[in-house]
Amino acid sequence: MADDDLDPTPVPPRGRRRQARFELEFGDFEPAERGRRRRRGTRGTDDRSVTSSDELTYETADPLPAPRRPRDRDVIVEADDATYDSRLVDRDQRVRGRSRRARRADAPPADDVADEIEALERFEDAIETVRSPSDRGGGSDLGARVLVAIPAAIVAILLVAQGGWIFVVGIAAFGLIGVWELCRMFARTRPSLVASSAGVLAIIVSAALWGREGMTTALVASIPLIFLAVAISVPPGGMPGVAVTLLGVVWIGFALGHAVLLRDSDHGGGIVVNVLVGTFLGDTGAYLGGRLFGSHKLAPRISPNKTVEGLLIGIVTAVVATWFAGLYQDWLSGTDALLLGLAVAIAAPAGDLFESFLKRDAGTKDAGTLFGPHGGVLDRLDAAMFAIVAGFYVWLAMGGVS
C-alpha cells in the first residue's frame, strides 16, 4: 500500500502520560467527525491496513495560554490567609516558618499542634475552678479577687468623689492603658496605637467640654487620622488594623466618655457609684453562683466557665445591690433604683462576654498584667464599660441628665 493512502493527521497515543507529551508537541486535540482511519501494520514483512468506521479523527486546537506567575505583591484570595496577611510575601514567610517547625524531629504535624493547643486552653479553663489554694501560691481565688478589688474600689471612690478634671484625668489614664492592651492583643493586625490613643483622649476631653455633641465630633474626626496612621505605618497595616484601631476608639473611648457625662449630670456621682456597685457585686454573685450551682454552660465557645445559673444569680445580685445602694439616696426612688439595677445587670455580663470573645479570638487568657493574676484594665473594666453606657441612658430617660 502506498504512503499516500495513509491519513496525514497524527493520532494521539493511548495513555495519560503519552497523551500529555503528545499534546505538548502537537497541541490540544478535539474530535472533529467520525470517519475512516487507515493504519499500516508493522508485523512481519507484509503491509496490513486496518479499517474502522467507528473510530475518530482529530483536528488541532489552539493551546490554552500559559498561566501568569503570581507576584509577591498580589492580593491573596484565600479567606483564611486574607484575614490578617493580605500579601503573598507575608503568606510565604508564614509558610516557611511552619515548614521549619515541621522539619524538627520532635515536632508533630501542624494540625496536631493546633489541636493540642486548643485542648490545653480548654484544660486550663476547666482546671481554673478546681485548683487548690496551694496551687495558687496561697489563698483562695476568692481571696485574691478581694485583695485586688479593695484597692481598685478605693481608687474608683476617690476619683468619683473628686469629680471634675481629676476624674477626667484618671479615666483617661485607664483608657490609654486599655488601648495599649487591645493593640498588644491584636498586634498581628498592625493597628495604630498612636491614632487609637489620640481618638480616646479626644472623645474623653470633648465629653468633658462639649458633651455628647463633642464626643460625636471627635469620633468623626478620628476616622481619617486612623486611616492615615495605619496606612503609613511600617510595615503598613490593612483593613484589620483599621478595624482594631477604630474598635479601641469606639469601645473604650465612648464608654469612658459616657462615664464623664454621667459624672457631670445631676447626682452623677451617686449614679456612678450605684452602677459600679451593681456591676462588681453582680460579677461576684455570678462567680459564686456559678461555682456552687452552675451546671449549664452559658457560652462554652466564648467563656467555658460561665454558666446560666451564675448569670441568673448575678442578675439578681446586681439588681438587689443597686436597689440597696439607692436606699441611702433620698433623691432616687426605689422604682428608679430597680430599673437602673436591671439595666446594669443585663449590660454588665454582655460586656464581660464581649471582652472574653476578643481574648478568645486573640488567643490570650488575660488582656494585661496591671492587676497581677487577674489581668489588666480591660479584664477589670469590661463589664463596667457596658454598664456605664446603659446607666447613662437610663438616667437620661429618667430626666437626670440635663
Coordinates of C-alpha atoms in Angstrom, one line a residue:
M1 CA 0.0 0.0 0.0
A2 CA 1.3 3.4 -0.9
D3 CA 2.2 6.0 1.7
D4 CA -0.2 8.5 0.2
D5 CA -3.1 6.3 1.3
L6 CA -2.3 7.0 5.0
D7 CA -4.1 9.7 7.0
P8 CA -1.6 12.6 7.4
T9 CA -3.2 13.7 10.7
P10 CA -1.2 12.5 13.7
V11 CA -3.1 10.2 16.1
P12 CA -2.6 10.8 19.8
P13 CA -1.3 7.7 21.5
R14 CA -3.0 5.9 24.3
G15 CA -2.2 6.5 28.0
R16 CA -2.4 9.7 30.0
R17 CA 1.4 10.3 30.1
R18 CA 1.8 9.7 26.4
Q19 CA -1.2 11.8 25.7
A20 CA 0.3 14.7 27.7
R21 CA 3.6 14.5 25.9
F22 CA 1.8 14.4 22.6
E23 CA -0.3 17.5 23.4
L24 CA 2.9 19.4 24.4
E25 CA 4.4 18.7 21.0
F26 CA 1.3 19.0 18.7
G27 CA -1.2 20.9 20.8
D28 CA -4.6 20.0 22.2
F29 CA -6.9 17.9 20.1
E30 CA -10.7 17.9 19.7
P31 CA -12.8 15.3 18.0
A32 CA -13.9 16.5 14.6
E33 CA -16.0 13.9 12.9
R34 CA -16.4 10.2 12.6
G35 CA -14.7 8.7 9.6
R36 CA -12.3 6.2 8.4
R37 CA -8.7 5.9 9.6
R38 CA -6.2 3.6 8.0
R39 CA -3.1 2.3 9.6
R40 CA -0.2 0.3 8.2
G41 CA 0.8 -2.8 10.2
T42 CA 4.4 -3.4 11.0
R43 CA 4.4 -7.1 12.0
G44 CA 6.3 -9.2 9.6
T45 CA 7.2 -8.1 6.1
D46 CA 3.7 -7.7 4.7
D47 CA 1.8 -4.3 4.9
R48 CA -1.6 -4.6 6.6
S49 CA -4.3 -2.0 6.7
V50 CA -7.0 -1.7 9.4
T51 CA -10.3 0.0 8.6
S52 CA -12.8 1.1 11.2
S53 CA -15.8 3.3 10.6
D54 CA -16.4 4.0 14.3
E55 CA -13.0 5.5 15.1
L56 CA -12.5 9.2 15.4
T57 CA -10.3 11.6 13.5
Y58 CA -8.9 14.8 15.3
E59 CA -8.1 18.3 14.4
T60 CA -5.7 20.5 16.3
A61 CA -7.0 23.4 18.5
D62 CA -5.2 26.4 19.8
P63 CA -3.4 25.7 23.1
L64 CA -4.5 27.4 26.3
P65 CA -2.5 30.5 27.3
A66 CA 0.1 29.8 30.0
P67 CA -1.0 30.9 33.5
R68 CA 0.6 34.1 34.8
R69 CA 3.1 33.5 37.5
P70 CA 2.0 35.1 40.8
R71 CA 4.0 38.0 42.2
D72 CA 4.9 38.8 45.7
R73 CA 2.5 41.8 46.0
D74 CA -0.5 40.1 44.6
V75 CA -3.5 40.1 46.9
I76 CA -4.4 36.7 48.4
V77 CA -7.9 35.5 47.7
E78 CA -8.0 32.7 50.2
A79 CA -10.3 33.6 53.2
D80 CA -8.1 32.2 55.9
D81 CA -4.9 33.9 54.7
A82 CA -6.6 37.2 53.9
T83 CA -7.8 37.6 57.5
Y84 CA -4.6 39.3 58.7
D85 CA -1.9 38.9 56.0
S86 CA -3.0 40.5 52.7
R87 CA 0.1 39.8 50.6
L88 CA 1.8 36.8 49.1
V89 CA 5.1 37.7 50.7
D90 CA 3.5 37.6 54.2
R91 CA 1.9 34.2 53.5
D92 CA 5.2 32.8 52.2
Q93 CA 7.0 33.9 55.3
R94 CA 4.4 32.2 57.5
V95 CA 4.5 29.0 55.4
R96 CA 8.3 28.9 55.6
G97 CA 8.1 29.2 59.4
R98 CA 5.6 26.3 59.5
S99 CA 7.9 24.2 57.3
R100 CA 10.9 24.8 59.6
R101 CA 8.9 23.7 62.7
A102 CA 7.5 20.7 60.8
R103 CA 11.1 19.6 59.9
R104 CA 12.1 19.2 63.5
A105 CA 12.3 15.6 64.6
D106 CA 10.1 16.1 67.7
A107 CA 7.5 18.4 66.1
P108 CA 4.1 16.8 65.3
P109 CA 2.1 18.0 62.2
A110 CA 0.6 21.4 62.2
D111 CA -2.9 20.1 62.7
D112 CA -1.9 18.1 65.7
V113 CA -0.2 21.2 67.2
A114 CA -3.4 23.3 66.8
D115 CA -5.5 20.5 68.3
E116 CA -3.1 20.2 71.3
I117 CA -3.1 24.0 71.9
E118 CA -6.9 24.1 71.8
A119 CA -7.1 21.2 74.2
L120 CA -4.6 22.8 76.6
E121 CA -6.6 26.0 76.6
R122 CA -9.8 24.2 77.4
F123 CA -8.0 22.2 80.1
E124 CA -6.6 25.4 81.7
D125 CA -10.1 27.0 81.7
A126 CA -11.6 23.9 83.3
I127 CA -8.9 23.4 85.9
E128 CA -9.0 27.1 87.0
T129 CA -12.1 26.5 89.0
V130 CA -10.9 23.4 90.9
R131 CA -7.3 24.4 91.8
S132 CA -6.4 24.1 95.4
P133 CA -5.2 27.1 97.4
S134 CA -1.6 25.7 97.4
D135 CA -1.6 25.6 93.6
R136 CA -2.2 29.4 93.6
G137 CA 0.6 30.2 95.9
G138 CA -1.5 30.6 99.0
G139 CA -5.0 32.0 99.5
S140 CA -8.2 31.1 97.6
D141 CA -9.2 32.6 94.3
L142 CA -12.0 34.5 96.0
G143 CA -9.5 35.9 98.5
A144 CA -7.2 37.1 95.6
R145 CA -10.2 38.7 94.0
V146 CA -11.0 40.6 97.2
L147 CA -7.4 41.7 97.6
V148 CA -7.4 43.1 94.1
A149 CA -10.9 44.6 94.4
I150 CA -10.2 46.6 97.6
P151 CA -7.5 49.0 96.2
A152 CA -9.3 49.3 92.9
A153 CA -12.5 50.2 94.7
I154 CA -10.7 52.8 96.8
V155 CA -9.2 54.4 93.7
A156 CA -12.6 54.4 92.0
I157 CA -14.3 56.0 95.0
L158 CA -11.6 58.7 95.2
L159 CA -11.9 59.6 91.5
V160 CA -15.7 59.7 91.6
A161 CA -15.7 61.8 94.8
Q162 CA -13.3 64.3 93.4
G163 CA -15.1 64.7 90.0
G164 CA -14.1 67.4 87.6
W165 CA -10.8 67.2 85.8
I166 CA -9.3 64.8 88.4
F167 CA -11.9 62.3 87.4
V168 CA -11.3 63.1 83.7
V169 CA -7.5 62.5 84.1
G170 CA -8.0 59.3 86.0
I171 CA -10.4 58.0 83.4
A172 CA -8.1 59.0 80.6
A173 CA -5.2 57.1 82.2
F174 CA -7.3 53.9 82.4
G175 CA -8.3 54.5 78.7
L176 CA -4.8 54.7 77.5
I177 CA -3.8 51.5 79.3
G178 CA -6.8 49.8 77.9
V179 CA -6.0 50.9 74.3
W180 CA -2.4 49.6 74.8
E181 CA -3.7 46.2 75.9
L182 CA -6.1 46.0 73.0
C183 CA -3.4 46.8 70.4
R184 CA -1.0 44.4 72.0
M185 CA -3.5 41.6 71.8
F186 CA -4.1 42.1 68.1
A187 CA -0.5 43.2 67.2
R188 CA -0.5 40.9 64.2
T189 CA -3.1 43.2 62.5
R190 CA -0.7 46.1 62.8
P191 CA -3.1 48.6 64.5
S192 CA -2.0 52.2 65.3
L193 CA -1.6 52.7 69.0
V194 CA -1.0 56.5 68.5
A195 CA -4.2 57.0 66.5
S196 CA -6.3 54.9 68.9
S197 CA -4.9 56.7 71.9
A198 CA -5.4 60.1 70.3
G199 CA -9.0 59.2 69.5
V200 CA -9.8 58.0 73.0
L201 CA -8.3 61.2 74.6
A202 CA -10.2 63.4 72.1
I203 CA -13.5 61.7 73.0
I204 CA -13.0 61.9 76.8
V205 CA -11.9 65.6 76.7
S206 CA -14.7 66.5 74.3
A207 CA -17.2 64.9 76.6
A208 CA -16.0 67.0 79.5
L209 CA -16.0 70.2 77.4
W210 CA -18.9 69.9 75.0
G211 CA -21.0 66.9 75.9
R212 CA -22.4 64.3 73.6
E213 CA -22.1 66.5 70.5
G214 CA -18.4 66.9 71.2
M215 CA -17.9 63.2 71.5
T216 CA -19.5 62.5 68.1
T217 CA -17.4 65.2 66.5
A218 CA -14.2 63.7 68.0
L219 CA -15.1 60.3 66.7
V220 CA -15.8 61.5 63.2
A221 CA -12.5 63.5 63.2
S222 CA -10.5 60.5 64.3
I223 CA -11.6 58.3 61.4
P224 CA -9.2 59.9 58.7
L225 CA -6.5 60.0 61.3
I226 CA -6.8 56.3 61.9
F227 CA -6.7 55.6 58.1
L228 CA -3.6 57.7 57.6
A229 CA -1.8 56.3 60.7
V230 CA -2.4 52.7 59.7
A231 CA -1.5 53.3 56.0
I232 CA 1.8 55.0 56.7
S233 CA 2.9 52.7 59.5
V234 CA 6.0 50.5 58.8
P235 CA 5.1 47.8 57.8
P236 CA 1.8 49.2 56.6
G237 CA -1.4 47.7 58.0
G238 CA -4.6 46.8 56.2
M239 CA -8.3 46.7 56.9
P240 CA -7.9 44.5 60.1
G241 CA -5.5 47.1 61.5
V242 CA -8.0 49.9 60.9
A243 CA -10.8 47.8 62.4
V244 CA -8.8 47.2 65.7
T245 CA -7.7 50.8 65.9
L246 CA -11.3 52.0 65.4
L247 CA -12.6 49.4 67.9
G248 CA -10.4 50.9 70.6
V249 CA -11.7 54.4 69.9
V250 CA -15.4 53.4 69.9
W251 CA -15.4 50.7 72.6
I252 CA -13.0 52.3 75.1
G253 CA -13.3 55.9 74.2
F254 CA -17.1 56.1 74.0
A255 CA -17.6 54.1 77.2
L256 CA -15.3 56.3 79.3
G257 CA -16.7 59.4 77.6
H258 CA -20.1 58.3 78.9
A259 CA -18.6 57.9 82.3
V260 CA -17.6 61.6 82.2
L261 CA -21.1 62.6 81.0
L262 CA -22.7 60.6 83.8
R263 CA -20.5 62.0 86.5
D264 CA -21.3 65.6 85.3
S265 CA -25.0 65.0 85.4
D266 CA -27.4 65.8 88.3
H267 CA -26.4 63.5 91.2
G268 CA -23.9 62.0 88.8
G269 CA -21.5 60.9 91.5
G270 CA -24.2 58.8 93.2
I271 CA -25.3 57.2 90.0
V272 CA -21.8 56.3 89.0
V273 CA -21.3 54.6 92.4
N274 CA -24.6 52.7 92.0
V275 CA -23.6 51.5 88.6
L276 CA -20.2 50.3 89.9
V277 CA -21.7 48.7 93.0
G278 CA -24.2 46.8 90.9
T279 CA -21.5 45.8 88.4
F280 CA -18.9 44.4 90.8
L281 CA -21.3 42.8 93.2
G282 CA -23.2 41.3 90.4
D283 CA -20.0 39.8 89.0
T284 CA -19.1 38.4 92.4
G285 CA -22.6 36.9 92.7
A286 CA -22.3 35.3 89.2
Y287 CA -18.9 33.9 90.1
L288 CA -20.0 32.3 93.4
G289 CA -23.4 31.2 92.0
G290 CA -21.6 29.5 89.1
R291 CA -19.2 27.7 91.3
L292 CA -21.9 26.5 93.7
F293 CA -24.9 25.8 91.4
G294 CA -23.6 26.1 87.8
S295 CA -24.3 23.1 85.6
H296 CA -25.4 24.6 82.2
K297 CA -22.8 26.3 80.1
L298 CA -23.8 29.8 79.0
A299 CA -21.4 30.3 76.1
P300 CA -18.8 27.5 76.1
R301 CA -17.2 28.7 72.8
I302 CA -16.6 32.2 74.3
S303 CA -16.1 31.6 78.0
P304 CA -16.2 28.0 79.1
N305 CA -16.5 28.8 82.9
K306 CA -19.7 30.9 82.7
T307 CA -23.0 29.2 83.4
V308 CA -26.6 30.0 83.1
E309 CA -27.2 29.6 86.8
G310 CA -24.3 32.0 87.5
L311 CA -25.8 34.6 85.1
L312 CA -29.2 34.5 86.8
I313 CA -27.7 34.8 90.3
G314 CA -25.5 37.6 89.1
I315 CA -28.5 39.5 87.7
V316 CA -30.5 39.2 90.9
T317 CA -27.5 40.2 92.9
A318 CA -26.8 43.3 90.7
V319 CA -30.5 44.4 91.0
V320 CA -30.6 44.0 94.7
A321 CA -27.3 45.7 95.2
T322 CA -28.3 48.7 93.2
W323 CA -31.6 49.0 94.9
F324 CA -29.9 48.7 98.3
A325 CA -27.4 51.5 97.4
G326 CA -30.4 53.7 96.4
L327 CA -31.9 53.4 99.9
Y328 CA -29.3 55.9 101.1
Q329 CA -30.1 58.4 98.3
D330 CA -33.3 60.3 99.0
W331 CA -33.4 61.7 95.5
L332 CA -33.6 58.2 93.9
S333 CA -36.9 56.3 94.2
G334 CA -37.0 52.6 94.7
T335 CA -38.5 52.0 91.3
D336 CA -35.9 54.0 89.6
A337 CA -33.2 52.2 91.5
L338 CA -34.6 48.8 90.4
L339 CA -34.8 49.9 86.8
L340 CA -31.2 51.2 86.9
G341 CA -30.1 47.9 88.5
L342 CA -31.9 45.8 85.9
A343 CA -30.1 47.8 83.1
V344 CA -26.8 47.3 84.8
A345 CA -27.4 43.6 85.5
I346 CA -28.1 43.0 81.7
A347 CA -25.4 45.2 80.3
A348 CA -22.5 44.1 82.6
P349 CA -22.5 40.4 81.6
A350 CA -22.7 41.4 77.9
G351 CA -19.6 43.5 78.3
D352 CA -17.8 40.6 80.1
L353 CA -18.7 38.2 77.2
F354 CA -17.6 40.8 74.6
E355 CA -14.1 41.0 76.1
S356 CA -13.9 37.3 76.5
F357 CA -14.8 36.9 72.8
L358 CA -11.9 39.3 71.9
K359 CA -9.4 37.4 74.1
R360 CA -10.5 34.1 72.7
D361 CA -10.0 35.4 69.1
A362 CA -6.6 36.8 70.1
G363 CA -5.6 33.6 71.7
T364 CA -4.8 35.1 75.1
K365 CA -6.1 34.4 78.6
D366 CA -5.7 38.0 80.0
A367 CA -5.6 41.3 78.3
G368 CA -2.8 42.7 80.6
T369 CA -1.0 42.3 83.9
L370 CA -1.7 45.5 85.7
F371 CA -3.8 43.6 88.3
G372 CA -1.5 40.7 88.6
P373 CA -3.1 37.3 88.2
H374 CA -6.4 38.9 87.5
G375 CA -5.4 40.6 84.2
G376 CA -5.3 44.1 83.1
V377 CA -7.6 47.2 82.8
L378 CA -9.8 45.6 80.1
D379 CA -10.3 42.5 82.3
R380 CA -11.5 44.6 85.2
L381 CA -13.5 47.2 83.4
D382 CA -15.0 45.2 80.6
A383 CA -18.4 44.8 82.3
A384 CA -18.3 48.4 83.8
M385 CA -17.8 50.0 80.4
F386 CA -21.0 48.4 79.1
A387 CA -22.9 49.1 82.4
I388 CA -21.8 52.8 82.4
V389 CA -23.3 53.4 79.0
A390 CA -26.5 51.6 79.9
G391 CA -26.7 53.5 83.2
F392 CA -26.2 56.9 81.4
Y393 CA -29.1 56.4 79.0
V394 CA -31.4 55.0 81.8
W395 CA -30.6 58.1 83.9
L396 CA -31.2 60.3 80.8
A397 CA -34.6 58.7 80.3
M398 CA -35.4 59.4 84.0
G399 CA -34.6 63.1 83.5
G400 CA -31.4 63.1 85.4
V401 CA -29.3 64.4 82.5
S402 CA -29.9 68.0 81.5

